[in-house]
């Protein structure tokens, strides 16, 4: 059964997409070739993660704005109804004046008054009628002004939101396109190294800040679990010897714990691989990589980037093949999931 777990990525502040694409790499890969493709992939990978997070935040804002817009539209509908009622009131007042005057204006009624009481009543009637009309007209105008302002505000909010969403989507598309291109170059070089049976040399990636409070971590930060330990498959001679983490090409791969690199290999079924020895007699293997970022004999810290995932060797698609062994060699693997759990890492 396919399971998944999402973890937040460590990401730096979002770089402008154009600046990222135009910037010259500051770190070169080993053994010549076009320098910095691994570094470029790593940086674009992180920028794509930031862009995706901002795009998703923008999408959530759009959903929230849609809810507010629906509420605003409901209020605008009520305002329109209130204005219609006010217009009806004006018509009712006018009709009432006509009926009360017997077809004569209130001024004519005063002129034809027979006694002072009739005159006073006529004056009060005129005053009340004028006041009612003035209030109704003023209220109607205020409601109409408020409706026009609310409609303009709602329209402006929608236009701003659509513009921002479009900008975020374009940034994401630009970074994703460049990342796909860079990943393709990175993987083609990995395939060439595997075919030649010789590694190109360690790349020097800009390392993330390490969490000194954690002794053990998962080998990648964001992933989906695919083939598990002991599962069957036509691409394995017997049973699957590790746990696969489905991740895109170029994903930074971390040392799950502190230790020493005892093997860096670039040939065979595992493609490009790294093996790390840990205290206590255990070894971890990271296979099907697109690049390595460590040298054999080098000491590594928990969470340190030791390579980038790929699909080199006997692989059907981008993923990290991760093993826990009791010796550095194939055939001594144990189930890595419960081993990680014993070390406080749930995957």
mmCIF file of C-alpha atoms in Angstrom:
data_model
loop_
_atom_site.group_PDB
_atom_site.id
_atom_site.type_symbol
_atom_site.label_atom_id
_atom_site.label_comp_id
_atom_site.label_asym_id
_atom_site.label_seq_id
_atom_site.Cartn_x
_atom_site.Cartn_y
_atom_site.Cartn_z
ATOM 1 C CA UNK A 1 0.000 0.000 0.000
ATOM 2 C CA UNK A 2 1.303 3.446 -0.887
ATOM 3 C CA UNK A 3 1.645 5.801 2.013
ATOM 4 C CA UNK A 4 2.827 9.355 2.178
ATOM 5 C CA UNK A 5 4.138 11.864 4.629
ATOM 6 C CA UNK A 6 4.715 15.548 4.047
ATOM 7 C CA UNK A 7 7.317 17.539 5.923
ATOM 8 C CA UNK A 8 8.020 21.287 5.657
ATOM 9 C CA UNK A 9 11.165 22.029 3.720
ATOM 10 C CA UNK A 10 13.945 24.231 5.005
ATOM 11 C CA UNK A 11 13.913 27.102 2.556
ATOM 12 C CA UNK A 12 15.754 30.422 2.345
ATOM 13 C CA UNK A 13 14.020 33.644 1.468
ATOM 14 C CA UNK A 14 12.527 33.474 -2.021
ATOM 15 C CA UNK A 15 14.955 34.739 -4.661
ATOM 16 C CA UNK A 16 13.653 36.565 -7.679
ATOM 17 C CA UNK A 17 13.173 33.963 -10.408
ATOM 18 C CA UNK A 18 15.143 35.907 -12.978
ATOM 19 C CA UNK A 19 18.013 36.516 -10.565
ATOM 20 C CA UNK A 20 18.187 32.804 -9.799
ATOM 21 C CA UNK A 21 18.300 31.907 -13.447
ATOM 22 C CA UNK A 22 20.916 34.529 -14.320
ATOM 23 C CA UNK A 23 23.191 34.031 -11.295
ATOM 24 C CA UNK A 24 26.532 32.355 -11.931
ATOM 25 C CA UNK A 25 27.186 29.265 -9.741
ATOM 26 C CA UNK A 26 29.631 29.906 -6.947
ATOM 27 C CA UNK A 27 30.643 26.258 -6.463
ATOM 28 C CA UNK A 28 32.088 24.003 -9.133
ATOM 29 C CA UNK A 29 31.651 20.276 -9.507
ATOM 30 C CA UNK A 30 34.594 17.968 -9.601
ATOM 31 C CA UNK A 31 36.214 16.522 -12.741
ATOM 32 C CA UNK A 32 35.537 19.527 -14.977
ATOM 33 C CA UNK A 33 32.421 19.739 -17.099
ATOM 34 C CA UNK A 34 29.856 22.510 -16.826
ATOM 35 C CA UNK A 35 30.363 23.734 -13.252
ATOM 36 C CA UNK A 36 27.601 24.176 -10.768
ATOM 37 C CA UNK A 37 24.709 22.152 -12.249
ATOM 38 C CA UNK A 38 24.180 20.361 -8.930
ATOM 39 C CA UNK A 39 24.306 23.654 -7.067
ATOM 40 C CA UNK A 40 21.877 25.191 -9.537
ATOM 41 C CA UNK A 41 19.485 22.261 -9.124
ATOM 42 C CA UNK A 42 19.683 22.490 -5.334
ATOM 43 C CA UNK A 43 18.963 26.204 -5.348
ATOM 44 C CA UNK A 44 16.184 25.930 -7.912
ATOM 45 C CA UNK A 45 14.754 23.031 -5.937
ATOM 46 C CA UNK A 46 14.472 25.216 -2.860
ATOM 47 C CA UNK A 47 13.185 28.201 -4.829
ATOM 48 C CA UNK A 48 10.549 25.980 -6.418
ATOM 49 C CA UNK A 49 9.505 24.859 -2.958
ATOM 50 C CA UNK A 50 9.164 28.473 -1.830
ATOM 51 C CA UNK A 51 7.266 29.399 -4.986
ATOM 52 C CA UNK A 52 4.943 26.449 -4.494
ATOM 53 C CA UNK A 53 4.286 27.430 -0.894
ATOM 54 C CA UNK A 54 3.580 31.032 -1.896
ATOM 55 C CA UNK A 55 1.348 29.868 -4.731
ATOM 56 C CA UNK A 56 -0.586 27.636 -2.358
ATOM 57 C CA UNK A 57 -0.867 30.514 0.119
ATOM 58 C CA UNK A 58 -2.188 32.668 -2.709
ATOM 59 C CA UNK A 59 -4.680 29.962 -3.632
ATOM 60 C CA UNK A 60 -5.875 29.797 -0.024
ATOM 61 C CA UNK A 61 -6.174 33.595 -0.013
ATOM 62 C CA UNK A 62 -8.245 33.337 -3.176
ATOM 63 C CA UNK A 63 -10.556 30.830 -1.529
ATOM 64 C CA UNK A 64 -10.911 33.088 1.499
ATOM 65 C CA UNK A 65 -11.507 36.079 -0.766
ATOM 66 C CA UNK A 66 -14.129 34.105 -2.634
ATOM 67 C CA UNK A 67 -15.939 33.514 0.640
ATOM 68 C CA UNK A 68 -15.704 37.214 1.486
ATOM 69 C CA UNK A 69 -16.887 38.114 -2.006
ATOM 70 C CA UNK A 70 -19.922 35.856 -1.628
ATOM 71 C CA UNK A 71 -20.677 37.529 1.678
ATOM 72 C CA UNK A 72 -20.225 40.956 0.073
ATOM 73 C CA UNK A 73 -22.512 39.990 -2.789
ATOM 74 C CA UNK A 74 -25.152 38.899 -0.298
ATOM 75 C CA UNK A 75 -24.842 42.248 1.475
ATOM 76 C CA UNK A 76 -25.008 44.087 -1.845
ATOM 77 C CA UNK A 77 -28.178 42.197 -2.689
ATOM 78 C CA UNK A 78 -29.667 43.326 0.611
ATOM 79 C CA UNK A 79 -28.616 46.902 -0.101
ATOM 80 C CA UNK A 80 -30.287 46.751 -3.515
ATOM 81 C CA UNK A 81 -33.439 45.422 -1.914
ATOM 82 C CA UNK A 82 -33.361 48.220 0.686
ATOM 83 C CA UNK A 83 -32.980 50.803 -2.067
ATOM 84 C CA UNK A 84 -35.942 49.308 -3.896
ATOM 85 C CA UNK A 85 -37.981 49.563 -0.682
ATOM 86 C CA UNK A 86 -36.929 53.203 -0.263
ATOM 87 C CA UNK A 87 -38.069 53.952 -3.781
ATOM 88 C CA UNK A 88 -41.372 52.304 -2.986
ATOM 89 C CA UNK A 89 -41.636 54.451 0.148
ATOM 90 C CA UNK A 90 -41.136 57.599 -1.891
ATOM 91 C CA UNK A 91 -43.892 56.538 -4.213
ATOM 92 C CA UNK A 92 -46.152 55.699 -1.277
ATOM 93 C CA UNK A 93 -45.537 59.105 0.334
ATOM 94 C CA UNK A 94 -46.299 60.879 -2.911
ATOM 95 C CA UNK A 95 -49.509 58.926 -3.339
ATOM 96 C CA UNK A 96 -50.487 59.597 0.286
ATOM 97 C CA UNK A 97 -49.972 63.340 -0.193
ATOM 98 C CA UNK A 98 -52.179 63.280 -3.211
ATOM 99 C CA UNK A 99 -54.924 61.342 -1.452
ATOM 100 C CA UNK A 100 -54.814 63.465 1.722
ATOM 101 C CA UNK A 101 -55.054 66.639 -0.334
ATOM 102 C CA UNK A 102 -57.978 65.435 -2.354
ATOM 103 C CA UNK A 103 -55.987 66.098 -5.480
ATOM 104 C CA UNK A 104 -54.857 69.525 -4.239
ATOM 105 C CA UNK A 105 -51.394 70.448 -3.055
ATOM 106 C CA UNK A 106 -50.905 70.994 0.669
ATOM 107 C CA UNK A 107 -50.290 74.719 0.041
ATOM 108 C CA UNK A 108 -53.709 75.032 -1.623
ATOM 109 C CA UNK A 109 -55.317 73.227 1.325
ATOM 110 C CA UNK A 110 -53.835 75.836 3.718
ATOM 111 C CA UNK A 111 -55.159 78.699 1.581
ATOM 112 C CA UNK A 112 -58.640 77.206 1.683
ATOM 113 C CA UNK A 113 -58.565 76.549 5.447
ATOM 114 C CA UNK A 114 -61.752 77.761 7.231
ATOM 115 C CA UNK A 115 -60.285 78.415 10.681
ATOM 116 C CA UNK A 116 -56.934 78.708 12.513
ATOM 117 C CA UNK A 117 -57.042 75.062 13.641
ATOM 118 C CA UNK A 118 -57.366 73.899 10.069
ATOM 119 C CA UNK A 119 -54.479 76.185 9.147
ATOM 120 C CA UNK A 120 -52.244 74.776 11.918
ATOM 121 C CA UNK A 121 -53.125 71.218 11.007
ATOM 122 C CA UNK A 122 -52.297 72.011 7.407
ATOM 123 C CA UNK A 123 -48.942 73.476 8.349
ATOM 124 C CA UNK A 124 -48.083 70.437 10.483
ATOM 125 C CA UNK A 125 -49.129 68.160 7.660
ATOM 126 C CA UNK A 126 -46.919 70.035 5.201
ATOM 127 C CA UNK A 127 -43.983 69.901 7.620
ATOM 128 C CA UNK A 128 -44.406 66.163 8.249
ATOM 129 C CA UNK A 129 -44.760 65.429 4.568
ATOM 130 C CA UNK A 130 -41.717 67.470 3.623
ATOM 131 C CA UNK A 131 -39.679 65.869 6.399
ATOM 132 C CA UNK A 132 -40.726 62.354 5.369
ATOM 133 C CA UNK A 133 -39.849 63.023 1.750
ATOM 134 C CA UNK A 134 -36.505 64.629 2.631
ATOM 135 C CA UNK A 135 -35.559 61.737 4.938
ATOM 136 C CA UNK A 136 -36.568 59.139 2.394
ATOM 137 C CA UNK A 137 -34.628 60.838 -0.395
ATOM 138 C CA UNK A 138 -31.522 61.298 1.774
ATOM 139 C CA UNK A 139 -31.631 57.694 2.961
ATOM 140 C CA UNK A 140 -32.033 56.468 -0.599
ATOM 141 C CA UNK A 141 -29.079 58.527 -1.800
ATOM 142 C CA UNK A 142 -26.868 57.339 1.049
ATOM 143 C CA UNK A 143 -27.792 53.735 0.313
ATOM 144 C CA UNK A 144 -27.060 54.199 -3.383
ATOM 145 C CA UNK A 145 -23.674 55.818 -2.624
ATOM 146 C CA UNK A 146 -22.793 53.027 -0.203
ATOM 147 C CA UNK A 147 -23.802 50.391 -2.747
ATOM 148 C CA UNK A 148 -21.650 51.979 -5.454
ATOM 149 C CA UNK A 149 -18.650 52.192 -3.092
ATOM 150 C CA UNK A 150 -19.065 48.573 -1.943
ATOM 151 C CA UNK A 151 -19.339 47.332 -5.509
ATOM 152 C CA UNK A 152 -16.196 49.250 -6.522
ATOM 153 C CA UNK A 153 -14.284 47.943 -3.494
ATOM 154 C CA UNK A 154 -15.295 44.347 -4.177
ATOM 155 C CA UNK A 155 -14.269 44.670 -7.828
ATOM 156 C CA UNK A 156 -10.884 46.180 -6.895
ATOM 157 C CA UNK A 157 -10.205 43.375 -4.415
ATOM 158 C CA UNK A 158 -10.950 40.730 -7.022
ATOM 159 C CA UNK A 159 -8.741 42.400 -9.627
ATOM 160 C CA UNK A 160 -5.818 42.683 -7.186
ATOM 161 C CA UNK A 161 -6.209 39.062 -6.135
ATOM 162 C CA UNK A 162 -6.341 37.797 -9.711
ATOM 163 C CA UNK A 163 -3.236 39.826 -10.600
ATOM 164 C CA UNK A 164 -1.303 38.466 -7.603
ATOM 165 C CA UNK A 165 -2.379 34.885 -8.325
ATOM 166 C CA UNK A 166 -1.254 35.275 -11.933
ATOM 167 C CA UNK A 167 2.137 36.620 -10.865
ATOM 168 C CA UNK A 168 2.690 33.753 -8.424
ATOM 169 C CA UNK A 169 1.651 31.177 -11.015
ATOM 170 C CA UNK A 170 4.049 32.662 -13.583
ATOM 171 C CA UNK A 171 6.964 32.643 -11.103
ATOM 172 C CA UNK A 172 6.193 29.017 -10.257
ATOM 173 C CA UNK A 173 5.999 28.015 -13.939
ATOM 174 C CA UNK A 174 9.307 29.740 -14.716
ATOM 175 C CA UNK A 175 11.168 28.099 -11.842
ATOM 176 C CA UNK A 176 9.622 24.674 -12.500
ATOM 177 C CA UNK A 177 10.600 24.841 -16.171
ATOM 178 C CA UNK A 178 14.210 25.765 -15.372
ATOM 179 C CA UNK A 179 14.319 23.131 -12.633
ATOM 180 C CA UNK A 180 13.111 20.415 -15.027
ATOM 181 C CA UNK A 181 15.778 21.430 -17.528
ATOM 182 C CA UNK A 182 18.529 21.459 -14.906
ATOM 183 C CA UNK A 183 17.394 18.111 -13.499
ATOM 184 C CA UNK A 184 17.591 16.585 -16.970
ATOM 185 C CA UNK A 185 21.195 17.753 -17.369
ATOM 186 C CA UNK A 186 22.092 16.507 -13.890
ATOM 187 C CA UNK A 187 20.609 13.058 -14.544
ATOM 188 C CA UNK A 188 22.226 12.713 -17.968
ATOM 189 C CA UNK A 189 25.601 13.299 -16.348
ATOM 190 C CA UNK A 190 24.818 10.773 -13.664
ATOM 191 C CA UNK A 191 23.931 8.207 -16.329
ATOM 192 C CA UNK A 192 27.212 8.914 -18.105
ATOM 193 C CA UNK A 193 29.140 8.400 -14.865
ATOM 194 C CA UNK A 194 27.378 5.108 -14.208
ATOM 195 C CA UNK A 195 28.033 3.927 -17.767
ATOM 196 C CA UNK A 196 31.714 4.780 -17.351
ATOM 197 C CA UNK A 197 31.833 3.282 -13.863
ATOM 198 C CA UNK A 198 33.598 6.375 -12.554
ATOM 199 C CA UNK A 199 32.277 9.129 -10.300
ATOM 200 C CA UNK A 200 32.653 12.741 -11.379
ATOM 201 C CA UNK A 201 33.738 13.851 -7.912
ATOM 202 C CA UNK A 202 31.924 15.418 -4.995
ATOM 203 C CA UNK A 203 29.919 18.579 -5.500
ATOM 204 C CA UNK A 204 29.989 21.184 -2.748
ATOM 205 C CA UNK A 205 26.427 22.159 -1.961
ATOM 206 C CA UNK A 206 25.460 25.062 0.259
ATOM 207 C CA UNK A 207 24.524 23.187 3.402
ATOM 208 C CA UNK A 208 21.378 24.041 5.410
ATOM 209 C CA UNK A 209 21.651 24.903 9.120
ATOM 210 C CA UNK A 210 21.850 21.644 11.040
ATOM 211 C CA UNK A 211 19.620 20.871 14.027
ATOM 212 C CA UNK A 212 22.032 19.870 16.770
ATOM 213 C CA UNK A 213 19.151 18.702 18.995
ATOM 214 C CA UNK A 214 18.344 15.751 16.717
ATOM 215 C CA UNK A 215 20.600 12.714 16.560
ATOM 216 C CA UNK A 216 18.691 11.088 13.690
ATOM 217 C CA UNK A 217 16.549 12.322 10.788
ATOM 218 C CA UNK A 218 14.806 10.929 7.714
ATOM 219 C CA UNK A 219 17.040 10.705 4.612
ATOM 220 C CA UNK A 220 14.882 13.269 2.735
ATOM 221 C CA UNK A 221 12.575 15.958 4.063
ATOM 222 C CA UNK A 222 9.603 15.760 1.677
ATOM 223 C CA UNK A 223 8.677 12.434 0.128
ATOM 224 C CA UNK A 224 6.217 9.674 -0.554
ATOM 225 C CA UNK A 225 7.026 6.124 0.468
ATOM 226 C CA UNK A 226 7.013 3.668 -2.412
ATOM 227 C CA UNK A 227 8.526 0.153 -2.463
ATOM 228 C CA UNK A 228 9.134 -1.149 1.053
ATOM 229 C CA UNK A 229 11.576 -3.595 2.578
ATOM 230 C CA UNK A 230 10.939 -7.231 1.560
ATOM 231 C CA UNK A 231 8.447 -6.414 -1.184
ATOM 232 C CA UNK A 232 8.532 -8.366 -4.424
ATOM 233 C CA UNK A 233 9.276 -6.992 -7.876
ATOM 234 C CA UNK A 234 10.560 -8.108 -11.230
ATOM 235 C CA UNK A 235 13.529 -5.725 -11.006
ATOM 236 C CA UNK A 236 14.914 -7.427 -7.863
ATOM 237 C CA UNK A 237 16.549 -10.840 -7.825
ATOM 238 C CA UNK A 238 14.825 -11.840 -4.577
ATOM 239 C CA UNK A 239 13.181 -9.244 -2.323
ATOM 240 C CA UNK A 240 13.539 -5.503 -2.036
ATOM 241 C CA UNK A 241 16.400 -4.760 0.333
ATOM 242 C CA UNK A 242 15.493 -1.232 1.411
ATOM 243 C CA UNK A 243 12.862 1.466 1.608
ATOM 244 C CA UNK A 244 12.244 3.669 -1.415
ATOM 245 C CA UNK A 245 11.420 7.370 -1.016
ATOM 246 C CA UNK A 246 9.766 8.791 -4.126
ATOM 247 C CA UNK A 247 11.291 12.250 -4.670
ATOM 248 C CA UNK A 248 12.145 14.368 -7.746
ATOM 249 C CA UNK A 249 15.609 14.332 -9.308
ATOM 250 C CA UNK A 250 17.924 16.695 -7.471
ATOM 251 C CA UNK A 251 16.268 16.414 -4.063
ATOM 252 C CA UNK A 252 18.886 16.899 -1.331
ATOM 253 C CA UNK A 253 19.660 13.598 0.419
ATOM 254 C CA UNK A 254 20.668 13.752 4.088
ATOM 255 C CA UNK A 255 22.815 11.559 6.278
ATOM 256 C CA UNK A 256 20.317 10.087 8.742
ATOM 257 C CA UNK A 257 22.909 10.249 11.507
ATOM 258 C CA UNK A 258 26.485 11.217 12.196
ATOM 259 C CA UNK A 259 29.148 8.914 10.823
ATOM 260 C CA UNK A 260 31.866 8.333 8.244
ATOM 261 C CA UNK A 261 31.524 7.768 4.503
ATOM 262 C CA UNK A 262 32.945 4.334 3.768
ATOM 263 C CA UNK A 263 31.888 3.985 0.145
ATOM 264 C CA UNK A 264 31.165 6.162 -2.879
ATOM 265 C CA UNK A 265 30.373 4.149 -5.992
ATOM 266 C CA UNK A 266 29.134 5.052 -9.481
ATOM 267 C CA UNK A 267 28.304 1.810 -11.234
ATOM 268 C CA UNK A 268 26.150 -1.294 -11.128
ATOM 269 C CA UNK A 269 22.501 -1.810 -10.226
ATOM 270 C CA UNK A 270 22.501 0.871 -7.513
ATOM 271 C CA UNK A 271 23.919 3.503 -9.859
ATOM 272 C CA UNK A 272 25.528 6.281 -7.874
ATOM 273 C CA UNK A 273 25.534 5.357 -4.184
ATOM 274 C CA UNK A 274 26.938 6.412 -0.829
ATOM 275 C CA UNK A 275 27.384 4.204 2.256
ATOM 276 C CA UNK A 276 27.848 5.744 5.711
ATOM 277 C CA UNK A 277 29.074 3.937 8.824
ATOM 278 C CA UNK A 278 27.416 4.947 12.107
ATOM 279 C CA UNK A 279 28.424 4.277 15.719
ATOM 280 C CA UNK A 280 26.982 1.022 17.004
ATOM 281 C CA UNK A 281 27.879 -1.102 14.002
ATOM 282 C CA UNK A 282 25.195 0.005 11.532
ATOM 283 C CA UNK A 283 25.580 1.293 8.001
ATOM 284 C CA UNK A 284 23.176 3.262 5.808
ATOM 285 C CA UNK A 285 23.117 3.200 2.035
ATOM 286 C CA UNK A 286 21.764 5.919 -0.300
ATOM 287 C CA UNK A 287 21.384 4.732 -3.893
ATOM 288 C CA UNK A 288 20.229 5.757 -7.402
ATOM 289 C CA UNK A 289 21.661 9.239 -6.784
ATOM 290 C CA UNK A 290 22.234 11.877 -9.447
ATOM 291 C CA UNK A 291 25.246 13.360 -7.642
ATOM 292 C CA UNK A 292 27.299 12.936 -4.483
ATOM 293 C CA UNK A 293 28.371 15.734 -2.177
ATOM 294 C CA UNK A 294 30.877 13.851 -0.012
ATOM 295 C CA UNK A 295 34.144 12.018 -0.439
ATOM 296 C CA UNK A 296 35.028 8.547 0.761
ATOM 297 C CA UNK A 297 36.496 8.739 4.266
ATOM 298 C CA UNK A 298 34.759 12.039 5.050
ATOM 299 C CA UNK A 299 32.933 12.457 8.364
ATOM 300 C CA UNK A 300 29.350 13.701 8.143
ATOM 301 C CA UNK A 301 26.881 15.190 10.603
ATOM 302 C CA UNK A 302 23.224 14.373 11.137
ATOM 303 C CA UNK A 303 21.150 16.037 8.433
ATOM 304 C CA UNK A 304 24.149 16.975 6.276
ATOM 305 C CA UNK A 305 23.480 16.877 2.546
ATOM 306 C CA UNK A 306 25.512 14.002 1.139
ATOM 307 C CA UNK A 307 24.069 13.915 -2.380
ATOM 308 C CA UNK A 308 21.103 14.502 -4.643
ATOM 309 C CA UNK A 309 18.480 11.966 -5.576
ATOM 310 C CA UNK A 310 18.117 10.687 -9.103
ATOM 311 C CA UNK A 311 17.250 7.592 -11.086
ATOM 312 C CA UNK A 312 20.667 6.139 -11.917
ATOM 313 C CA UNK A 313 21.313 2.423 -12.184
ATOM 314 C CA UNK A 314 18.524 -0.154 -12.083
ATOM 315 C CA UNK A 315 15.707 2.350 -11.509
ATOM 316 C CA UNK A 316 12.318 2.919 -13.114
ATOM 317 C CA UNK A 317 11.908 6.500 -11.936
ATOM 318 C CA UNK A 318 13.254 9.192 -9.614
ATOM 319 C CA UNK A 319 13.565 7.995 -6.022
ATOM 320 C CA UNK A 320 16.001 7.408 -3.199
ATOM 321 C CA UNK A 321 16.745 3.792 -2.324
ATOM 322 C CA UNK A 322 17.642 3.721 1.381
ATOM 323 C CA UNK A 323 19.045 0.743 3.268
ATOM 324 C CA UNK A 324 20.179 -0.004 6.816
ATOM 325 C CA UNK A 325 22.836 -2.722 6.995
ATOM 326 C CA UNK A 326 24.920 -4.509 9.603
ATOM 327 C CA UNK A 327 27.900 -4.544 7.198
ATOM 328 C CA UNK A 328 28.797 -2.096 4.415
ATOM 329 C CA UNK A 329 27.985 -4.702 1.770
ATOM 330 C CA UNK A 330 24.820 -5.819 -0.018
ATOM 331 C CA UNK A 331 23.063 -8.779 1.605
ATOM 332 C CA UNK A 332 23.182 -7.573 5.222
ATOM 333 C CA UNK A 333 20.191 -5.224 5.107
ATOM 334 C CA UNK A 334 17.484 -5.009 7.784
ATOM 335 C CA UNK A 335 14.115 -3.284 7.587
ATOM 336 C CA UNK A 336 14.969 0.434 7.783
ATOM 337 C CA UNK A 337 11.531 1.696 8.845
ATOM 338 C CA UNK A 338 11.430 0.119 12.331
ATOM 339 C CA UNK A 339 15.155 0.848 12.695
ATOM 340 C CA UNK A 340 14.484 4.543 12.090
ATOM 341 C CA UNK A 341 11.522 4.405 14.468
ATOM 342 C CA UNK A 342 13.784 2.991 17.190
ATOM 343 C CA UNK A 343 15.964 6.047 16.652
ATOM 344 C CA UNK A 344 13.028 8.463 16.962
ATOM 345 C CA UNK A 345 12.290 8.947 13.240
ATOM 346 C CA UNK A 346 8.834 8.028 11.979
ATOM 347 C CA UNK A 347 8.392 7.792 8.207
#
